[in-house]
């Protein structure tokens, strides 16, 4: 793990592309940190307490300041499962209100159990962490000289999506809502592809220079179009074929060899995305 400077006072650690494995130890996503005069604000925790510990020690080595906030962009393991280490640092944990509900309803316990069954030992030390501050629509805070605006963008990738916007720096921390040259994951049981497109349109209207996302190098706004094109492509093609009464297996087969098949994560996510949209379309009006 290596701390990379993105911009003045903004740093990232960059995970590899893939699913959790013994080799990558779950380091499959990015996390970010903003340095202010009064301490660090971190966006996403990484997948495990072990990875978070390493990330925190890199931050402290760079500037030995307290970690004041941890903002979790959504509940997925690679963004949230390391949060307990930030709690130890007395950081304020900020999430969408729905994440706290999933925590209290026990949904996240089941999720963690399933992840442990799927990926084993990598996640054995994960402790689910209760949020301190929850966001419904918008929450802004100031630390040192910097303003942070947390905006709800859900439901889209999940039912817990929030983004962090730095108005002066024109930087957007977008979680898993924006990708470039990589297949987005729409298969979450709470995802909403229809509203995801609305969310992307909202982002397009924002004044943004750099998008810092969960699984890419720093991006410009063209990434919003890439994500929009993939989601609307799937929605339109599936919808058209459903109207023609084409069967699910045939729809799936038709959507295999397209311009999208060359991108990373295609094999892992594409069919799950088709399945979710195929089912969701019946309930949209
Ligand atoms: Zn995710």
PDB file of C-alpha atoms and ligand atoms in Angstrom:
ATOM      1  CA  UNK A   1       0.000   0.000   0.000  1.00  0.00           C
ATOM      2  CA  UNK A   2       1.295   3.392  -0.992  1.00  0.00           C
ATOM      3  CA  UNK A   3      -0.024   6.874  -0.242  1.00  0.00           C
ATOM      4  CA  UNK A   4      -0.340   8.789  -3.511  1.00  0.00           C
ATOM      5  CA  UNK A   5      -0.810  12.538  -3.744  1.00  0.00           C
ATOM      6  CA  UNK A   6      -3.744  13.390  -6.010  1.00  0.00           C
ATOM      7  CA  UNK A   7      -3.864  17.149  -5.563  1.00  0.00           C
ATOM      8  CA  UNK A   8      -2.730  19.670  -2.961  1.00  0.00           C
ATOM      9  CA  UNK A   9      -3.684  18.116   0.436  1.00  0.00           C
ATOM     10  CA  UNK A  10      -5.607  15.215  -1.132  1.00  0.00           C
ATOM     11  CA  UNK A  11      -4.215  11.676  -1.030  1.00  0.00           C
ATOM     12  CA  UNK A  12      -5.298   8.200  -2.080  1.00  0.00           C
ATOM     13  CA  UNK A  13      -4.407   4.552  -1.679  1.00  0.00           C
ATOM     14  CA  UNK A  14      -5.192   2.509  -4.739  1.00  0.00           C
ATOM     15  CA  UNK A  15      -6.557  -1.030  -4.631  1.00  0.00           C
ATOM     16  CA  UNK A  16      -6.271  -3.527  -7.460  1.00  0.00           C
ATOM     17  CA  UNK A  17      -9.148  -4.543  -9.730  1.00  0.00           C
ATOM     18  CA  UNK A  18     -10.864  -7.785  -8.725  1.00  0.00           C
ATOM     19  CA  UNK A  19     -12.694  -9.707  -6.037  1.00  0.00           C
ATOM     20  CA  UNK A  20     -11.176 -10.295  -2.566  1.00  0.00           C
ATOM     21  CA  UNK A  21      -8.543 -13.049  -2.513  1.00  0.00           C
ATOM     22  CA  UNK A  22      -5.718 -14.384  -0.343  1.00  0.00           C
ATOM     23  CA  UNK A  23      -3.261 -12.610  -2.621  1.00  0.00           C
ATOM     24  CA  UNK A  24      -4.857  -9.142  -2.543  1.00  0.00           C
ATOM     25  CA  UNK A  25      -6.074  -9.449   1.104  1.00  0.00           C
ATOM     26  CA  UNK A  26      -9.212  -7.544   0.106  1.00  0.00           C
ATOM     27  CA  UNK A  27      -7.323  -4.494  -1.132  1.00  0.00           C
ATOM     28  CA  UNK A  28      -9.663  -4.055  -4.100  1.00  0.00           C
ATOM     29  CA  UNK A  29     -10.804  -0.455  -3.780  1.00  0.00           C
ATOM     30  CA  UNK A  30      -9.488   3.055  -3.298  1.00  0.00           C
ATOM     31  CA  UNK A  31      -9.701   5.185  -0.185  1.00  0.00           C
ATOM     32  CA  UNK A  32      -9.002   8.892   0.093  1.00  0.00           C
ATOM     33  CA  UNK A  33      -7.855  11.387   2.696  1.00  0.00           C
ATOM     34  CA  UNK A  34      -8.024  15.173   2.815  1.00  0.00           C
ATOM     35  CA  UNK A  35      -5.556  17.015   5.018  1.00  0.00           C
ATOM     36  CA  UNK A  36      -6.835  20.114   6.803  1.00  0.00           C
ATOM     37  CA  UNK A  37      -5.200  22.312   9.434  1.00  0.00           C
ATOM     38  CA  UNK A  38      -7.139  20.478  12.136  1.00  0.00           C
ATOM     39  CA  UNK A  39      -6.747  16.902  10.997  1.00  0.00           C
ATOM     40  CA  UNK A  40      -7.659  14.340   8.387  1.00  0.00           C
ATOM     41  CA  UNK A  41     -10.986  13.639   6.720  1.00  0.00           C
ATOM     42  CA  UNK A  42     -11.040  10.137   5.238  1.00  0.00           C
ATOM     43  CA  UNK A  43     -13.400   8.874   2.551  1.00  0.00           C
ATOM     44  CA  UNK A  44     -14.006   5.105   2.759  1.00  0.00           C
ATOM     45  CA  UNK A  45     -12.284   2.688   5.093  1.00  0.00           C
ATOM     46  CA  UNK A  46     -11.048  -0.150   2.813  1.00  0.00           C
ATOM     47  CA  UNK A  47     -12.106  -3.787   3.355  1.00  0.00           C
ATOM     48  CA  UNK A  48     -10.603  -4.945   6.639  1.00  0.00           C
ATOM     49  CA  UNK A  49      -9.247  -3.601   9.945  1.00  0.00           C
ATOM     50  CA  UNK A  50      -5.786  -4.776   8.847  1.00  0.00           C
ATOM     51  CA  UNK A  51      -5.891  -2.665   5.684  1.00  0.00           C
ATOM     52  CA  UNK A  52      -7.346   0.317   7.573  1.00  0.00           C
ATOM     53  CA  UNK A  53      -4.556   0.116  10.131  1.00  0.00           C
ATOM     54  CA  UNK A  54      -1.983   0.262   7.357  1.00  0.00           C
ATOM     55  CA  UNK A  55      -3.781   3.181   5.699  1.00  0.00           C
ATOM     56  CA  UNK A  56      -4.005   5.098   8.998  1.00  0.00           C
ATOM     57  CA  UNK A  57      -0.305   4.589   9.704  1.00  0.00           C
ATOM     58  CA  UNK A  58       0.579   5.927   6.236  1.00  0.00           C
ATOM     59  CA  UNK A  59      -1.524   9.027   6.936  1.00  0.00           C
ATOM     60  CA  UNK A  60       0.058   9.580  10.346  1.00  0.00           C
ATOM     61  CA  UNK A  61       3.509   9.176   8.844  1.00  0.00           C
ATOM     62  CA  UNK A  62       2.711  11.845   6.233  1.00  0.00           C
ATOM     63  CA  UNK A  63       1.209  14.329   8.721  1.00  0.00           C
ATOM     64  CA  UNK A  64       0.880  13.311  12.330  1.00  0.00           C
ATOM     65  CA  UNK A  65      -2.609  14.698  12.852  1.00  0.00           C
ATOM     66  CA  UNK A  66      -5.802  13.182  14.233  1.00  0.00           C
ATOM     67  CA  UNK A  67      -8.346  11.554  11.941  1.00  0.00           C
ATOM     68  CA  UNK A  68     -11.464  13.598  12.581  1.00  0.00           C
ATOM     69  CA  UNK A  69     -13.987  12.131  10.152  1.00  0.00           C
ATOM     70  CA  UNK A  70     -14.554   8.951   8.184  1.00  0.00           C
ATOM     71  CA  UNK A  71     -17.235   9.223   5.502  1.00  0.00           C
ATOM     72  CA  UNK A  72     -18.517   5.887   4.153  1.00  0.00           C
ATOM     73  CA  UNK A  73     -19.845   6.193   0.582  1.00  0.00           C
ATOM     74  CA  UNK A  74     -21.995   3.016   0.874  1.00  0.00           C
ATOM     75  CA  UNK A  75     -22.277  -0.218   2.835  1.00  0.00           C
ATOM     76  CA  UNK A  76     -20.238  -2.550   0.565  1.00  0.00           C
ATOM     77  CA  UNK A  77     -17.403  -4.437   2.251  1.00  0.00           C
ATOM     78  CA  UNK A  78     -14.567  -2.689   0.415  1.00  0.00           C
ATOM     79  CA  UNK A  79     -15.760   0.746   1.592  1.00  0.00           C
ATOM     80  CA  UNK A  80     -17.033   0.024   5.098  1.00  0.00           C
ATOM     81  CA  UNK A  81     -15.560  -3.104   6.711  1.00  0.00           C
ATOM     82  CA  UNK A  82     -12.432  -1.388   8.021  1.00  0.00           C
ATOM     83  CA  UNK A  83     -14.363   1.326   9.905  1.00  0.00           C
ATOM     84  CA  UNK A  84     -13.704  -0.077  13.402  1.00  0.00           C
ATOM     85  CA  UNK A  85     -10.063   1.077  13.190  1.00  0.00           C
ATOM     86  CA  UNK A  86     -11.211   4.655  12.570  1.00  0.00           C
ATOM     87  CA  UNK A  87     -13.549   4.408  15.544  1.00  0.00           C
ATOM     88  CA  UNK A  88     -10.473   3.572  17.649  1.00  0.00           C
ATOM     89  CA  UNK A  89      -8.960   6.836  16.374  1.00  0.00           C
ATOM     90  CA  UNK A  90     -12.114   8.626  17.601  1.00  0.00           C
ATOM     91  CA  UNK A  91     -13.108   9.684  14.094  1.00  0.00           C
ATOM     92  CA  UNK A  92     -16.730  10.707  13.566  1.00  0.00           C
ATOM     93  CA  UNK A  93     -18.268   8.088  11.260  1.00  0.00           C
ATOM     94  CA  UNK A  94     -20.608   9.614   8.657  1.00  0.00           C
ATOM     95  CA  UNK A  95     -22.948   7.462   6.543  1.00  0.00           C
ATOM     96  CA  UNK A  96     -26.320   7.614   4.871  1.00  0.00           C
ATOM     97  CA  UNK A  97     -29.231   7.167   7.267  1.00  0.00           C
ATOM     98  CA  UNK A  98     -30.146   3.899   5.521  1.00  0.00           C
ATOM     99  CA  UNK A  99     -26.788   2.385   6.493  1.00  0.00           C
ATOM    100  CA  UNK A 100     -27.608   2.926  10.152  1.00  0.00           C
ATOM    101  CA  UNK A 101     -30.967   1.250   9.539  1.00  0.00           C
ATOM    102  CA  UNK A 102     -29.283  -1.759   7.897  1.00  0.00           C
ATOM    103  CA  UNK A 103     -26.944  -1.887  10.899  1.00  0.00           C
ATOM    104  CA  UNK A 104     -29.780  -1.790  13.418  1.00  0.00           C
ATOM    105  CA  UNK A 105     -32.015  -4.240  11.555  1.00  0.00           C
ATOM    106  CA  UNK A 106     -29.221  -6.828  11.519  1.00  0.00           C
ATOM    107  CA  UNK A 107     -29.025  -6.850   7.731  1.00  0.00           C
ATOM    108  CA  UNK A 108     -25.311  -6.042   7.878  1.00  0.00           C
ATOM    109  CA  UNK A 109     -24.661  -8.957  10.263  1.00  0.00           C
ATOM    110  CA  UNK A 110     -26.111 -11.303   7.662  1.00  0.00           C
ATOM    111  CA  UNK A 111     -24.128  -9.587   4.935  1.00  0.00           C
ATOM    112  CA  UNK A 112     -20.876  -9.986   6.902  1.00  0.00           C
ATOM    113  CA  UNK A 113     -21.642 -13.658   7.615  1.00  0.00           C
ATOM    114  CA  UNK A 114     -22.190 -14.284   3.904  1.00  0.00           C
ATOM    115  CA  UNK A 115     -18.975 -12.486   2.985  1.00  0.00           C
ATOM    116  CA  UNK A 116     -17.063 -14.604   5.495  1.00  0.00           C
ATOM    117  CA  UNK A 117     -18.547 -17.762   3.982  1.00  0.00           C
ATOM    118  CA  UNK A 118     -17.601 -16.629   0.484  1.00  0.00           C
ATOM    119  CA  UNK A 119     -14.099 -15.290   1.138  1.00  0.00           C
ATOM    120  CA  UNK A 120     -13.108 -16.865   4.444  1.00  0.00           C
ATOM    121  CA  UNK A 121     -10.284 -15.697   6.661  1.00  0.00           C
ATOM    122  CA  UNK A 122      -9.680 -12.309   5.042  1.00  0.00           C
ATOM    123  CA  UNK A 123     -12.667 -10.874   6.900  1.00  0.00           C
ATOM    124  CA  UNK A 124     -12.320 -12.702  10.223  1.00  0.00           C
ATOM    125  CA  UNK A 125     -11.470  -9.557  12.223  1.00  0.00           C
ATOM    126  CA  UNK A 126     -14.173  -7.296  10.784  1.00  0.00           C
ATOM    127  CA  UNK A 127     -16.357  -5.578  13.373  1.00  0.00           C
ATOM    128  CA  UNK A 128     -19.396  -3.742  12.110  1.00  0.00           C
ATOM    129  CA  UNK A 129     -19.317  -0.108  13.170  1.00  0.00           C
ATOM    130  CA  UNK A 130     -22.288   2.046  14.065  1.00  0.00           C
ATOM    131  CA  UNK A 131     -22.401   5.450  12.340  1.00  0.00           C
ATOM    132  CA  UNK A 132     -22.207   8.589  14.502  1.00  0.00           C
ATOM    133  CA  UNK A 133     -23.742  11.006  12.019  1.00  0.00           C
ATOM    134  CA  UNK A 134     -26.295  10.031   9.395  1.00  0.00           C
ATOM    135  CA  UNK A 135     -27.238  11.893   6.256  1.00  0.00           C
ATOM    136  CA  UNK A 136     -30.681  12.003   4.739  1.00  0.00           C
ATOM    137  CA  UNK A 137     -30.327  14.646   2.011  1.00  0.00           C
ATOM    138  CA  UNK A 138     -27.343  16.814   2.782  1.00  0.00           C
ATOM    139  CA  UNK A 139     -24.848  17.380   5.573  1.00  0.00           C
ATOM    140  CA  UNK A 140     -22.055  19.915   5.531  1.00  0.00           C
ATOM    141  CA  UNK A 141     -19.217  20.438   7.935  1.00  0.00           C
ATOM    142  CA  UNK A 142     -16.091  22.501   8.176  1.00  0.00           C
ATOM    143  CA  UNK A 143     -12.724  21.276   9.359  1.00  0.00           C
ATOM    144  CA  UNK A 144      -9.817  23.698   9.506  1.00  0.00           C
ATOM    145  CA  UNK A 145      -9.946  25.797   6.350  1.00  0.00           C
ATOM    146  CA  UNK A 146     -11.984  23.304   4.318  1.00  0.00           C
ATOM    147  CA  UNK A 147     -15.693  22.867   3.635  1.00  0.00           C
ATOM    148  CA  UNK A 148     -17.123  19.402   3.090  1.00  0.00           C
ATOM    149  CA  UNK A 149     -20.562  18.807   1.621  1.00  0.00           C
ATOM    150  CA  UNK A 150     -22.008  15.319   1.902  1.00  0.00           C
ATOM    151  CA  UNK A 151     -24.890  14.660  -0.488  1.00  0.00           C
ATOM    152  CA  UNK A 152     -27.285  11.752  -0.663  1.00  0.00           C
ATOM    153  CA  UNK A 153     -27.290  10.110  -4.117  1.00  0.00           C
ATOM    154  CA  UNK A 154     -29.403   7.108  -3.346  1.00  0.00           C
ATOM    155  CA  UNK A 155     -30.883   4.704  -4.371  1.00  0.00           C
ATOM    156  CA  UNK A 156     -28.436   4.038  -7.184  1.00  0.00           C
ATOM    157  CA  UNK A 157     -25.479   1.619  -6.743  1.00  0.00           C
ATOM    158  CA  UNK A 158     -27.055   0.683  -3.364  1.00  0.00           C
ATOM    159  CA  UNK A 159     -29.616   2.216  -0.984  1.00  0.00           C
ATOM    160  CA  UNK A 160     -26.870   3.934   1.045  1.00  0.00           C
ATOM    161  CA  UNK A 161     -24.964   6.045  -1.516  1.00  0.00           C
ATOM    162  CA  UNK A 162     -23.497   9.369  -0.451  1.00  0.00           C
ATOM    163  CA  UNK A 163     -20.829  11.517  -2.115  1.00  0.00           C
ATOM    164  CA  UNK A 164     -18.466  14.126  -0.680  1.00  0.00           C
ATOM    165  CA  UNK A 165     -18.031  17.413  -2.521  1.00  0.00           C
ATOM    166  CA  UNK A 166     -15.343  20.027  -1.930  1.00  0.00           C
ATOM    167  CA  UNK A 167     -16.838  23.175  -3.504  1.00  0.00           C
ATOM    168  CA  UNK A 168     -13.675  25.294  -3.478  1.00  0.00           C
ATOM    169  CA  UNK A 169     -11.434  22.539  -4.857  1.00  0.00           C
ATOM    170  CA  UNK A 170     -14.177  21.255  -7.214  1.00  0.00           C
ATOM    171  CA  UNK A 171     -13.465  17.672  -6.201  1.00  0.00           C
ATOM    172  CA  UNK A 172     -16.146  14.980  -5.959  1.00  0.00           C
ATOM    173  CA  UNK A 173     -15.590  11.751  -4.032  1.00  0.00           C
ATOM    174  CA  UNK A 174     -18.110   9.572  -5.839  1.00  0.00           C
ATOM    175  CA  UNK A 175     -17.826   6.105  -4.258  1.00  0.00           C
ATOM    176  CA  UNK A 176     -19.011   3.469  -6.733  1.00  0.00           C
ATOM    177  CA  UNK A 177     -21.381   5.728  -8.658  1.00  0.00           C
ATOM    178  CA  UNK A 178     -18.915   6.636 -11.417  1.00  0.00           C
ATOM    179  CA  UNK A 179     -16.538   4.439 -13.416  1.00  0.00           C
ATOM    180  CA  UNK A 180     -14.459   4.747 -16.527  1.00  0.00           C
ATOM    181  CA  UNK A 181     -13.396   1.838 -18.752  1.00  0.00           C
ATOM    182  CA  UNK A 182     -14.631  -0.607 -16.117  1.00  0.00           C
ATOM    183  CA  UNK A 183     -18.020  -2.302 -15.806  1.00  0.00           C
ATOM    184  CA  UNK A 184     -20.200  -0.799 -13.027  1.00  0.00           C
ATOM    185  CA  UNK A 185     -21.868  -3.137 -10.527  1.00  0.00           C
ATOM    186  CA  UNK A 186     -25.657  -2.800 -10.669  1.00  0.00           C
ATOM    187  CA  UNK A 187     -26.397  -6.197  -9.101  1.00  0.00           C
ATOM    188  CA  UNK A 188     -26.853  -5.135  -5.481  1.00  0.00           C
ATOM    189  CA  UNK A 189     -30.290  -6.117  -4.164  1.00  0.00           C
ATOM    190  CA  UNK A 190     -30.967  -2.457  -3.311  1.00  0.00           C
ATOM    191  CA  UNK A 191     -29.642  -0.971  -6.562  1.00  0.00           C
ATOM    192  CA  UNK A 192     -31.876   1.253  -8.666  1.00  0.00           C
ATOM    193  CA  UNK A 193     -30.651   1.666 -12.231  1.00  0.00           C
ATOM    194  CA  UNK A 194     -33.399   4.101 -13.128  1.00  0.00           C
ATOM    195  CA  UNK A 195     -32.554   6.513 -10.347  1.00  0.00           C
ATOM    196  CA  UNK A 196     -28.822   5.938 -10.889  1.00  0.00           C
ATOM    197  CA  UNK A 197     -29.274   7.702 -14.253  1.00  0.00           C
ATOM    198  CA  UNK A 198     -30.975  10.629 -12.469  1.00  0.00           C
ATOM    199  CA  UNK A 199     -28.090  10.768 -10.015  1.00  0.00           C
ATOM    200  CA  UNK A 200     -25.572  10.917 -12.877  1.00  0.00           C
ATOM    201  CA  UNK A 201     -27.521  13.760 -14.456  1.00  0.00           C
ATOM    202  CA  UNK A 202     -27.428  15.627 -11.168  1.00  0.00           C
ATOM    203  CA  UNK A 203     -23.633  15.142 -11.021  1.00  0.00           C
ATOM    204  CA  UNK A 204     -23.229  16.418 -14.567  1.00  0.00           C
ATOM    205  CA  UNK A 205     -24.682  19.739 -13.492  1.00  0.00           C
ATOM    206  CA  UNK A 206     -22.179  20.097 -10.650  1.00  0.00           C
ATOM    207  CA  UNK A 207     -19.019  22.168 -10.956  1.00  0.00           C
ATOM    208  CA  UNK A 208     -16.411  19.388 -10.880  1.00  0.00           C
ATOM    209  CA  UNK A 209     -12.744  19.253 -11.936  1.00  0.00           C
ATOM    210  CA  UNK A 210     -11.808  15.852 -10.552  1.00  0.00           C
ATOM    211  CA  UNK A 211     -13.870  12.796  -9.663  1.00  0.00           C
ATOM    212  CA  UNK A 212     -12.271  10.466  -7.141  1.00  0.00           C
ATOM    213  CA  UNK A 213     -14.047   7.128  -7.304  1.00  0.00           C
ATOM    214  CA  UNK A 214     -13.868   3.776  -5.563  1.00  0.00           C
ATOM    215  CA  UNK A 215     -12.235   1.842  -8.393  1.00  0.00           C
ATOM    216  CA  UNK A 216     -10.467   4.138 -10.849  1.00  0.00           C
ATOM    217  CA  UNK A 217      -7.586   6.509 -11.299  1.00  0.00           C
ATOM    218  CA  UNK A 218      -8.673  10.143 -10.775  1.00  0.00           C
ATOM    219  CA  UNK A 219     -11.290  10.921 -13.419  1.00  0.00           C
ATOM    220  CA  UNK A 220     -12.720  13.878 -15.243  1.00  0.00           C
ATOM    221  CA  UNK A 221     -16.414  14.407 -15.931  1.00  0.00           C
ATOM    222  CA  UNK A 222     -16.372  12.214 -19.048  1.00  0.00           C
ATOM    223  CA  UNK A 223     -16.537   9.241 -16.677  1.00  0.00           C
ATOM    224  CA  UNK A 224     -20.110  10.231 -15.857  1.00  0.00           C
ATOM    225  CA  UNK A 225     -20.976   9.709 -19.536  1.00  0.00           C
ATOM    226  CA  UNK A 226     -19.249   6.314 -19.623  1.00  0.00           C
ATOM    227  CA  UNK A 227     -21.281   5.094 -16.654  1.00  0.00           C
ATOM    228  CA  UNK A 228     -24.481   6.623 -18.020  1.00  0.00           C
ATOM    229  CA  UNK A 229     -23.988   4.972 -21.402  1.00  0.00           C
ATOM    230  CA  UNK A 230     -23.520   1.480 -19.950  1.00  0.00           C
ATOM    231  CA  UNK A 231     -26.523   1.662 -17.646  1.00  0.00           C
ATOM    232  CA  UNK A 232     -28.834   3.153 -20.254  1.00  0.00           C
ATOM    233  CA  UNK A 233     -27.581   0.679 -22.868  1.00  0.00           C
ATOM    234  CA  UNK A 234     -28.560  -2.256 -20.654  1.00  0.00           C
ATOM    235  CA  UNK A 235     -31.889  -0.729 -19.662  1.00  0.00           C
ATOM    236  CA  UNK A 236     -32.893   0.069 -23.223  1.00  0.00           C
ATOM    237  CA  UNK A 237     -31.791  -3.244 -24.759  1.00  0.00           C
ATOM    238  CA  UNK A 238     -33.382  -5.383 -22.051  1.00  0.00           C
ATOM    239  CA  UNK A 239     -36.572  -3.353 -22.104  1.00  0.00           C
ATOM    240  CA  UNK A 240     -36.852  -3.619 -25.888  1.00  0.00           C
ATOM    241  CA  UNK A 241     -36.346  -7.399 -25.863  1.00  0.00           C
ATOM    242  CA  UNK A 242     -38.807  -7.869 -23.009  1.00  0.00           C
ATOM    243  CA  UNK A 243     -41.418  -5.965 -25.010  1.00  0.00           C
ATOM    244  CA  UNK A 244     -40.814  -8.439 -27.843  1.00  0.00           C
ATOM    245  CA  UNK A 245     -41.365 -11.321 -25.380  1.00  0.00           C
ATOM    246  CA  UNK A 246     -37.842 -12.606 -25.818  1.00  0.00           C
ATOM    247  CA  UNK A 247     -36.862 -15.057 -23.081  1.00  0.00           C
ATOM    248  CA  UNK A 248     -34.351 -14.217 -20.376  1.00  0.00           C
ATOM    249  CA  UNK A 249     -31.663 -16.653 -21.558  1.00  0.00           C
ATOM    250  CA  UNK A 250     -31.858 -15.278 -25.078  1.00  0.00           C
ATOM    251  CA  UNK A 251     -31.633 -11.702 -23.797  1.00  0.00           C
ATOM    252  CA  UNK A 252     -28.571 -12.601 -21.770  1.00  0.00           C
ATOM    253  CA  UNK A 253     -26.946 -14.291 -24.751  1.00  0.00           C
ATOM    254  CA  UNK A 254     -27.650 -11.331 -27.039  1.00  0.00           C
ATOM    255  CA  UNK A 255     -25.897  -8.991 -24.619  1.00  0.00           C
ATOM    256  CA  UNK A 256     -22.612 -10.921 -24.388  1.00  0.00           C
ATOM    257  CA  UNK A 257     -20.652  -9.713 -27.401  1.00  0.00           C
ATOM    258  CA  UNK A 258     -20.939  -5.980 -27.350  1.00  0.00           C
ATOM    259  CA  UNK A 259     -18.543  -3.049 -27.019  1.00  0.00           C
ATOM    260  CA  UNK A 260     -18.695  -3.557 -23.233  1.00  0.00           C
ATOM    261  CA  UNK A 261     -17.207  -7.053 -23.115  1.00  0.00           C
ATOM    262  CA  UNK A 262     -13.625  -5.754 -23.338  1.00  0.00           C
ATOM    263  CA  UNK A 263     -13.703  -3.907 -20.018  1.00  0.00           C
ATOM    264  CA  UNK A 264     -12.442  -5.166 -16.626  1.00  0.00           C
ATOM    265  CA  UNK A 265     -15.033  -6.761 -14.334  1.00  0.00           C
ATOM    266  CA  UNK A 266     -17.247  -7.664 -17.317  1.00  0.00           C
ATOM    267  CA  UNK A 267     -17.115 -11.389 -16.464  1.00  0.00           C
ATOM    268  CA  UNK A 268     -17.849 -10.766 -12.788  1.00  0.00           C
ATOM    269  CA  UNK A 269     -20.604  -8.143 -12.987  1.00  0.00           C
ATOM    270  CA  UNK A 270     -22.269  -8.016 -16.410  1.00  0.00           C
ATOM    271  CA  UNK A 271     -24.624 -10.997 -16.048  1.00  0.00           C
ATOM    272  CA  UNK A 272     -25.582  -9.962 -12.536  1.00  0.00           C
ATOM    273  CA  UNK A 273     -26.415  -6.519 -13.914  1.00  0.00           C
ATOM    274  CA  UNK A 274     -28.593  -7.994 -16.661  1.00  0.00           C
ATOM    275  CA  UNK A 275     -30.444 -10.158 -14.132  1.00  0.00           C
ATOM    276  CA  UNK A 276     -31.143  -7.248 -11.767  1.00  0.00           C
ATOM    277  CA  UNK A 277     -32.362  -4.897 -14.491  1.00  0.00           C
ATOM    278  CA  UNK A 278     -34.443  -7.653 -16.129  1.00  0.00           C
ATOM    279  CA  UNK A 279     -36.307  -8.147 -12.847  1.00  0.00           C
ATOM    280  CA  UNK A 280     -36.534  -4.493 -11.836  1.00  0.00           C
ATOM    281  CA  UNK A 281     -38.110  -3.429 -15.130  1.00  0.00           C
ATOM    282  CA  UNK A 282     -41.335  -5.234 -14.164  1.00  0.00           C
ATOM    283  CA  UNK A 283     -41.784  -2.947 -11.177  1.00  0.00           C
ATOM    284  CA  UNK A 284     -41.043   0.396 -12.783  1.00  0.00           C
ATOM    285  CA  UNK A 285     -43.765   2.747 -13.900  1.00  0.00           C
TER     286      UNK A 285
HETATM  287 ZN1  LIG B   1     -19.771  -0.862  -4.080  1.00  0.00          ZN
END
